[in-house]
Amino acid sequence: GQQVMQIPQYQHVQEGEDFTTYCNSSTTLSNIQWYKQRPGGHPVFLIQLVKSGEVKKQKRLTFQFGEAKKNSSLHITATQTTDVGTYFCAGRKDFSGGYQKVTFGIGTKLQVIP
Amino acid sequence: NAGVTQTPKFQVLKTGQSMTLQCAQDMNHNSMYWYRQDPGMGLRLIYYSASEGTTDKGEVPNGYNVSRLNKREFSLRLESAAPSQTSVYFCASNRQVPYEQYFGPGTRLTVT
């Protein structure tokens, strides 16, 4: 079945350092989404990537979708304490008839040390 | 707009009891979802509804039923709760263009 592996599971960085989390799917995806979840909170949608090789930026966050649409990354430049939380990727595969399969990665928990 | 709302926020059940988790969205979205989140396992899709009147199984549907009551409401029912269903349950809805998914605040369910 479809699996989405996400690494690392935990990351501690000094404030100002960069951070990257990676997702790899066992199958080709229709699209991939990224979410952030603060401790005790709910996932908040960050972005969706659809096209092969797509790169999108949101301020200090850069999202990439691999050429084969099987891997993706989220890179944060110069982390701040407000970046603390767990970052999830979610790979979506669409099938005929409207059926879709969404598989979340396990998440990367980011701690930023002031 | 309230976004996606869920009730209750917390619930404790005994094994074998039943309950319904309620979810509503006021954003006129067609698609709605139920997920469960367990430590070390990320989020797993239980059921989804692509539009009013349709529902489909996700990754972990066993032990659950859903009802898409109307465009706004999507409920999740546990007919006979089991300790393995202890989890945090999130409801979500999405708009298609541009794509964005919105999650509710979650229901923390404990089954003893």
PDB file of C-alpha atoms in Angstrom:
ATOM      1  CA  GLY A   1       0.000   0.000   0.000  1.00  0.00           C
ATOM      2  CA  GLN A   2       0.915   3.632  -0.233  1.00  0.00           C
ATOM      3  CA  GLN A   3       3.411   4.749   2.397  1.00  0.00           C
ATOM      4  CA  VAL A   4       4.799   8.188   3.128  1.00  0.00           C
ATOM      5  CA  MET A   5       8.014   8.269   5.117  1.00  0.00           C
ATOM      6  CA  GLN A   6       9.008  11.498   6.814  1.00  0.00           C
ATOM      7  CA  ILE A   7      12.370  12.298   8.362  1.00  0.00           C
ATOM      8  CA  PRO A   8      13.645  13.323  10.776  1.00  0.00           C
ATOM      9  CA  GLN A   9      11.094  12.577  13.473  1.00  0.00           C
ATOM     10  CA  TYR A  10      12.603  15.191  15.804  1.00  0.00           C
ATOM     11  CA  GLN A  11      14.855  18.181  15.238  1.00  0.00           C
ATOM     12  CA  HIS A  12      16.314  20.635  17.722  1.00  0.00           C
ATOM     13  CA  VAL A  13      17.884  23.771  16.273  1.00  0.00           C
ATOM     14  CA  GLN A  14      19.309  26.981  17.647  1.00  0.00           C
ATOM     15  CA  GLU A  15      17.258  30.015  16.766  1.00  0.00           C
ATOM     16  CA  GLY A  16      18.589  31.370  13.485  1.00  0.00           C
ATOM     17  CA  GLU A  17      19.657  27.990  12.114  1.00  0.00           C
ATOM     18  CA  ASP A  18      17.987  26.410   9.112  1.00  0.00           C
ATOM     19  CA  PHE A  19      15.695  23.375   9.237  1.00  0.00           C
ATOM     20  CA  THR A  20      14.605  20.846   6.641  1.00  0.00           C
ATOM     21  CA  THR A  21      12.130  17.969   6.752  1.00  0.00           C
ATOM     22  CA  TYR A  22      11.791  15.390   4.001  1.00  0.00           C
ATOM     23  CA  CYS A  23       8.968  13.197   2.778  1.00  0.00           C
ATOM     24  CA  ASN A  24       9.261  10.175   0.515  1.00  0.00           C
ATOM     25  CA  SER A  25       6.366   8.242  -0.954  1.00  0.00           C
ATOM     26  CA  SER A  26       6.444   4.637  -2.083  1.00  0.00           C
ATOM     27  CA  THR A  27       4.180   5.559  -5.021  1.00  0.00           C
ATOM     28  CA  THR A  28       3.758   8.495  -7.379  1.00  0.00           C
ATOM     29  CA  LEU A  29       1.480  11.107  -5.879  1.00  0.00           C
ATOM     30  CA  SER A  30      -1.186  13.346  -7.388  1.00  0.00           C
ATOM     31  CA  ASN A  31      -0.156  16.104  -5.016  1.00  0.00           C
ATOM     32  CA  ILE A  32       1.415  16.693  -1.643  1.00  0.00           C
ATOM     33  CA  GLN A  33       0.323  18.987   1.142  1.00  0.00           C
ATOM     34  CA  TRP A  34       2.150  20.391   4.138  1.00  0.00           C
ATOM     35  CA  TYR A  35       0.683  21.190   7.532  1.00  0.00           C
ATOM     36  CA  LYS A  36       1.902  22.668  10.803  1.00  0.00           C
ATOM     37  CA  GLN A  37       0.532  21.655  14.172  1.00  0.00           C
ATOM     38  CA  ARG A  38       1.361  23.542  17.340  1.00  0.00           C
ATOM     39  CA  PRO A  39       1.404  21.562  20.613  1.00  0.00           C
ATOM     40  CA  GLY A  40      -2.171  20.898  21.704  1.00  0.00           C
ATOM     41  CA  GLY A  41      -3.537  22.390  18.516  1.00  0.00           C
ATOM     42  CA  HIS A  42      -4.921  21.218  15.236  1.00  0.00           C
ATOM     43  CA  PRO A  43      -3.135  20.893  11.891  1.00  0.00           C
ATOM     44  CA  VAL A  44      -3.018  24.092   9.911  1.00  0.00           C
ATOM     45  CA  PHE A  45      -2.707  23.861   6.144  1.00  0.00           C
ATOM     46  CA  LEU A  46       0.430  25.483   4.757  1.00  0.00           C
ATOM     47  CA  ILE A  47       0.523  24.637   1.063  1.00  0.00           C
ATOM     48  CA  GLN A  48      -0.258  22.142  -1.694  1.00  0.00           C
ATOM     49  CA  LEU A  49       2.199  21.198  -4.431  1.00  0.00           C
ATOM     50  CA  VAL A  50       0.834  19.656  -7.596  1.00  0.00           C
ATOM     51  CA  LYS A  51       3.351  19.916 -10.429  1.00  0.00           C
ATOM     52  CA  SER A  52       6.475  17.877 -10.933  1.00  0.00           C
ATOM     53  CA  GLY A  53       9.516  19.865  -9.779  1.00  0.00           C
ATOM     54  CA  GLU A  54       7.356  22.592  -8.247  1.00  0.00           C
ATOM     55  CA  VAL A  55       8.968  25.030  -5.797  1.00  0.00           C
ATOM     56  CA  LYS A  56       6.919  27.440  -3.711  1.00  0.00           C
ATOM     57  CA  LYS A  57       7.954  29.952  -1.092  1.00  0.00           C
ATOM     58  CA  GLN A  58       6.130  31.465   1.843  1.00  0.00           C
ATOM     59  CA  LYS A  59       8.412  34.013   3.477  1.00  0.00           C
ATOM     60  CA  ARG A  60      11.143  31.901   5.162  1.00  0.00           C
ATOM     61  CA  LEU A  61       9.543  28.576   4.124  1.00  0.00           C
ATOM     62  CA  THR A  62      10.468  26.855   0.859  1.00  0.00           C
ATOM     63  CA  PHE A  63       8.543  23.823  -0.368  1.00  0.00           C
ATOM     64  CA  GLN A  64       9.694  21.481  -3.120  1.00  0.00           C
ATOM     65  CA  PHE A  65       8.019  18.643  -4.985  1.00  0.00           C
ATOM     66  CA  GLY A  66      10.312  16.159  -6.681  1.00  0.00           C
ATOM     67  CA  GLU A  67      10.466  15.577 -10.401  1.00  0.00           C
ATOM     68  CA  ALA A  68       9.023  12.088 -10.013  1.00  0.00           C
ATOM     69  CA  LYS A  69       6.290  13.362  -7.653  1.00  0.00           C
ATOM     70  CA  LYS A  70       7.424  10.879  -5.010  1.00  0.00           C
ATOM     71  CA  ASN A  71       9.310  13.149  -2.646  1.00  0.00           C
ATOM     72  CA  SER A  72       9.023  16.582  -1.135  1.00  0.00           C
ATOM     73  CA  SER A  73      10.799  18.836   1.301  1.00  0.00           C
ATOM     74  CA  LEU A  74      10.086  21.805   3.530  1.00  0.00           C
ATOM     75  CA  HIS A  75      12.987  24.102   4.338  1.00  0.00           C
ATOM     76  CA  ILE A  76      12.834  26.886   6.905  1.00  0.00           C
ATOM     77  CA  THR A  77      15.539  29.551   6.740  1.00  0.00           C
ATOM     78  CA  ALA A  78      16.700  31.219   9.945  1.00  0.00           C
ATOM     79  CA  THR A  79      14.279  29.551  12.324  1.00  0.00           C
ATOM     80  CA  GLN A  80      12.403  31.560  14.925  1.00  0.00           C
ATOM     81  CA  THR A  81      10.709  30.424  18.134  1.00  0.00           C
ATOM     82  CA  THR A  82       7.364  30.870  16.403  1.00  0.00           C
ATOM     83  CA  ASP A  83       8.330  28.001  14.072  1.00  0.00           C
ATOM     84  CA  VAL A  84       8.032  25.477  16.911  1.00  0.00           C
ATOM     85  CA  GLY A  85       5.574  22.688  16.165  1.00  0.00           C
ATOM     86  CA  THR A  86       5.159  19.485  14.210  1.00  0.00           C
ATOM     87  CA  TYR A  87       5.292  19.634  10.441  1.00  0.00           C
ATOM     88  CA  PHE A  88       3.381  17.004   8.492  1.00  0.00           C
ATOM     89  CA  CYS A  89       3.364  16.150   4.834  1.00  0.00           C
ATOM     90  CA  ALA A  90       0.342  14.425   3.313  1.00  0.00           C
ATOM     91  CA  GLY A  91       0.558  12.604   0.027  1.00  0.00           C
ATOM     92  CA  ARG A  92      -2.599  12.361  -1.984  1.00  0.00           C
ATOM     93  CA  LYS A  93      -3.306   9.955  -4.825  1.00  0.00           C
ATOM     94  CA  ASP A  94      -6.460  10.344  -6.905  1.00  0.00           C
ATOM     95  CA  PHE A  95      -8.074   7.372  -8.585  1.00  0.00           C
ATOM     96  CA  SER A  96     -10.822   7.094 -11.171  1.00  0.00           C
ATOM     97  CA  GLY A  97     -14.351   7.412  -9.898  1.00  0.00           C
ATOM     98  CA  GLY A  98     -13.445  10.107  -7.409  1.00  0.00           C
ATOM     99  CA  TYR A  99     -11.753   7.802  -4.930  1.00  0.00           C
ATOM    100  CA  GLN A 100      -8.733   9.357  -3.245  1.00  0.00           C
ATOM    101  CA  LYS A 101      -6.121   8.092  -0.856  1.00  0.00           C
ATOM    102  CA  VAL A 102      -4.426  10.476   1.552  1.00  0.00           C
ATOM    103  CA  THR A 103      -1.460   9.314   3.576  1.00  0.00           C
ATOM    104  CA  PHE A 104       0.155  11.504   6.199  1.00  0.00           C
ATOM    105  CA  GLY A 105       3.786  11.310   7.160  1.00  0.00           C
ATOM    106  CA  ILE A 106       4.562  10.722  10.815  1.00  0.00           C
ATOM    107  CA  GLY A 107       5.578  14.361  11.225  1.00  0.00           C
ATOM    108  CA  THR A 108       8.752  16.179  12.216  1.00  0.00           C
ATOM    109  CA  LYS A 109       8.670  17.818  15.622  1.00  0.00           C
ATOM    110  CA  LEU A 110      10.733  21.000  15.567  1.00  0.00           C
ATOM    111  CA  GLN A 111      12.115  22.560  18.719  1.00  0.00           C
ATOM    112  CA  VAL A 112      13.831  25.941  18.461  1.00  0.00           C
ATOM    113  CA  ILE A 113      16.244  26.859  21.229  1.00  0.00           C
ATOM    114  CA  PRO A 114      16.330  30.629  21.841  1.00  0.00           C
TER     115      PRO A 114
ATOM    116  CA  ASN B   1     -17.167  32.433   9.905  1.00  0.00           C
ATOM    117  CA  ALA B   2     -16.631  29.833  12.609  1.00  0.00           C
ATOM    118  CA  GLY B   3     -14.750  27.569  10.170  1.00  0.00           C
ATOM    119  CA  VAL B   4     -14.876  23.912  11.219  1.00  0.00           C
ATOM    120  CA  THR B   5     -16.455  23.172  14.585  1.00  0.00           C
ATOM    121  CA  GLN B   6     -16.450  19.905  16.485  1.00  0.00           C
ATOM    122  CA  THR B   7     -18.332  18.655  19.512  1.00  0.00           C
ATOM    123  CA  PRO B   8     -17.562  17.475  22.080  1.00  0.00           C
ATOM    124  CA  LYS B   9     -14.001  18.611  22.836  1.00  0.00           C
ATOM    125  CA  PHE B  10     -13.402  15.827  25.342  1.00  0.00           C
ATOM    126  CA  GLN B  11     -15.146  12.522  25.963  1.00  0.00           C
ATOM    127  CA  VAL B  12     -14.562   9.487  28.133  1.00  0.00           C
ATOM    128  CA  LEU B  13     -16.397   6.282  27.229  1.00  0.00           C
ATOM    129  CA  LYS B  14     -16.511   2.814  28.664  1.00  0.00           C
ATOM    130  CA  THR B  15     -15.821  -0.115  26.378  1.00  0.00           C
ATOM    131  CA  GLY B  16     -18.962  -1.003  24.453  1.00  0.00           C
ATOM    132  CA  GLN B  17     -20.622   2.385  24.721  1.00  0.00           C
ATOM    133  CA  SER B  18     -21.611   4.281  21.619  1.00  0.00           C
ATOM    134  CA  MET B  19     -21.324   7.926  20.713  1.00  0.00           C
ATOM    135  CA  THR B  20     -21.434  10.328  17.794  1.00  0.00           C
ATOM    136  CA  LEU B  21     -18.854  13.001  17.127  1.00  0.00           C
ATOM    137  CA  GLN B  22     -20.329  16.032  15.446  1.00  0.00           C
ATOM    138  CA  CYS B  23     -18.669  18.224  12.852  1.00  0.00           C
ATOM    139  CA  ALA B  24     -19.946  21.250  10.982  1.00  0.00           C
ATOM    140  CA  GLN B  25     -18.415  23.740   8.568  1.00  0.00           C
ATOM    141  CA  ASP B  26     -19.804  27.062   7.417  1.00  0.00           C
ATOM    142  CA  MET B  27     -17.549  27.592   4.415  1.00  0.00           C
ATOM    143  CA  ASN B  28     -19.805  25.881   1.849  1.00  0.00           C
ATOM    144  CA  HIS B  29     -17.184  23.206   1.164  1.00  0.00           C
ATOM    145  CA  ASN B  30     -18.137  20.056  -0.680  1.00  0.00           C
ATOM    146  CA  SER B  31     -15.489  17.742   0.787  1.00  0.00           C
ATOM    147  CA  MET B  32     -15.265  16.759   4.426  1.00  0.00           C
ATOM    148  CA  TYR B  33     -13.008  14.314   6.264  1.00  0.00           C
ATOM    149  CA  TRP B  34     -12.562  12.475   9.541  1.00  0.00           C
ATOM    150  CA  TYR B  35      -9.056  11.688  10.796  1.00  0.00           C
ATOM    151  CA  ARG B  36      -7.653  10.161  13.917  1.00  0.00           C
ATOM    152  CA  GLN B  37      -4.280  11.130  15.367  1.00  0.00           C
ATOM    153  CA  ASP B  38      -2.269   8.797  17.539  1.00  0.00           C
ATOM    154  CA  PRO B  39       1.208   9.378  18.989  1.00  0.00           C
ATOM    155  CA  GLY B  40       3.920   8.266  16.597  1.00  0.00           C
ATOM    156  CA  MET B  41       1.453   7.507  13.806  1.00  0.00           C
ATOM    157  CA  GLY B  42       0.571  10.855  12.324  1.00  0.00           C
ATOM    158  CA  LEU B  43      -2.947  11.401  11.038  1.00  0.00           C
ATOM    159  CA  ARG B  44      -4.937   8.587   9.477  1.00  0.00           C
ATOM    160  CA  LEU B  45      -8.010   9.057   7.338  1.00  0.00           C
ATOM    161  CA  ILE B  46     -11.088   7.243   8.667  1.00  0.00           C
ATOM    162  CA  TYR B  47     -13.788   8.326   6.195  1.00  0.00           C
ATOM    163  CA  TYR B  48     -14.355  11.146   3.790  1.00  0.00           C
ATOM    164  CA  SER B  49     -17.235  12.659   1.888  1.00  0.00           C
ATOM    165  CA  ALA B  50     -16.488  14.199  -1.480  1.00  0.00           C
ATOM    166  CA  SER B  51     -19.923  15.783  -1.649  1.00  0.00           C
ATOM    167  CA  GLU B  52     -23.279  15.806   0.048  1.00  0.00           C
ATOM    168  CA  GLY B  53     -24.798  12.342  -0.139  1.00  0.00           C
ATOM    169  CA  THR B  54     -21.561  10.434  -0.698  1.00  0.00           C
ATOM    170  CA  THR B  55     -19.133   8.837   1.732  1.00  0.00           C
ATOM    171  CA  ASP B  56     -16.067   6.658   1.221  1.00  0.00           C
ATOM    172  CA  LYS B  57     -13.782   4.646   3.432  1.00  0.00           C
ATOM    173  CA  GLY B  58     -10.317   5.870   4.224  1.00  0.00           C
ATOM    174  CA  GLU B  59      -7.366   4.019   5.650  1.00  0.00           C
ATOM    175  CA  VAL B  60      -8.870   2.932   8.995  1.00  0.00           C
ATOM    176  CA  PRO B  61     -12.699   2.705   8.733  1.00  0.00           C
ATOM    177  CA  ASN B  62     -13.294  -0.389  10.872  1.00  0.00           C
ATOM    178  CA  GLY B  63     -15.386   0.322  13.961  1.00  0.00           C
ATOM    179  CA  TYR B  64     -16.744   3.597  12.612  1.00  0.00           C
ATOM    180  CA  ASN B  65     -19.693   4.835  10.600  1.00  0.00           C
ATOM    181  CA  VAL B  66     -20.332   8.250   9.136  1.00  0.00           C
ATOM    182  CA  SER B  67     -23.267  10.328   7.994  1.00  0.00           C
ATOM    183  CA  ARG B  68     -23.141  13.337   5.706  1.00  0.00           C
ATOM    184  CA  LEU B  69     -26.329  14.883   6.987  1.00  0.00           C
ATOM    185  CA  ASN B  70     -26.205  17.864   4.652  1.00  0.00           C
ATOM    186  CA  LYS B  71     -23.531  20.008   3.080  1.00  0.00           C
ATOM    187  CA  ARG B  72     -22.555  21.495   6.438  1.00  0.00           C
ATOM    188  CA  GLU B  73     -22.502  18.482   8.729  1.00  0.00           C
ATOM    189  CA  PHE B  74     -20.487  15.260   8.771  1.00  0.00           C
ATOM    190  CA  SER B  75     -20.793  13.035  11.830  1.00  0.00           C
ATOM    191  CA  LEU B  76     -18.686  10.088  12.979  1.00  0.00           C
ATOM    192  CA  ARG B  77     -20.265   7.307  15.006  1.00  0.00           C
ATOM    193  CA  LEU B  78     -18.637   4.714  17.199  1.00  0.00           C
ATOM    194  CA  GLU B  79     -21.203   1.945  17.675  1.00  0.00           C
ATOM    195  CA  SER B  80     -19.294  -0.051  20.285  1.00  0.00           C
ATOM    196  CA  ALA B  81     -16.239   1.783  21.545  1.00  0.00           C
ATOM    197  CA  ALA B  82     -13.000  -0.093  22.138  1.00  0.00           C
ATOM    198  CA  PRO B  83      -9.819   1.027  23.966  1.00  0.00           C
ATOM    199  CA  SER B  84      -8.022   0.978  20.589  1.00  0.00           C
ATOM    200  CA  GLN B  85     -10.246   3.885  19.565  1.00  0.00           C
ATOM    201  CA  THR B  86      -8.700   6.143  22.193  1.00  0.00           C
ATOM    202  CA  SER B  87      -7.350   8.963  20.063  1.00  0.00           C
ATOM    203  CA  VAL B  88      -7.727  12.563  19.010  1.00  0.00           C
ATOM    204  CA  TYR B  89     -10.277  12.906  16.230  1.00  0.00           C
ATOM    205  CA  PHE B  90     -10.132  15.737  13.731  1.00  0.00           C
ATOM    206  CA  CYS B  91     -12.736  16.762  11.227  1.00  0.00           C
ATOM    207  CA  ALA B  92     -11.663  18.737   8.181  1.00  0.00           C
ATOM    208  CA  SER B  93     -13.111  20.295   5.073  1.00  0.00           C
ATOM    209  CA  ASN B  94     -11.485  21.729   2.012  1.00  0.00           C
ATOM    210  CA  ARG B  95     -12.064  24.123  -0.826  1.00  0.00           C
ATOM    211  CA  GLN B  96     -10.722  23.172  -4.234  1.00  0.00           C
ATOM    212  CA  VAL B  97      -9.632  26.418  -5.859  1.00  0.00           C
ATOM    213  CA  PRO B  98      -7.259  27.410  -4.566  1.00  0.00           C
ATOM    214  CA  TYR B  99      -6.859  24.251  -2.554  1.00  0.00           C
ATOM    215  CA  GLU B 100      -6.849  24.663   1.215  1.00  0.00           C
ATOM    216  CA  GLN B 101      -7.859  22.255   3.942  1.00  0.00           C
ATOM    217  CA  TYR B 102      -9.269  23.422   7.255  1.00  0.00           C
ATOM    218  CA  PHE B 103      -9.235  21.346  10.428  1.00  0.00           C
ATOM    219  CA  GLY B 104     -11.514  21.548  13.425  1.00  0.00           C
ATOM    220  CA  PRO B 105     -10.126  21.844  16.967  1.00  0.00           C
ATOM    221  CA  GLY B 106     -10.364  18.108  17.607  1.00  0.00           C
ATOM    222  CA  THR B 107     -12.134  15.747  20.006  1.00  0.00           C
ATOM    223  CA  ARG B 108     -10.021  13.972  22.595  1.00  0.00           C
ATOM    224  CA  LEU B 109     -11.632  10.586  23.188  1.00  0.00           C
ATOM    225  CA  THR B 110     -10.613   8.112  25.860  1.00  0.00           C
ATOM    226  CA  VAL B 111     -12.143   4.634  25.971  1.00  0.00           C
ATOM    227  CA  THR B 112     -11.584   2.750  29.227  1.00  0.00           C
TER     228      THR B 112
END
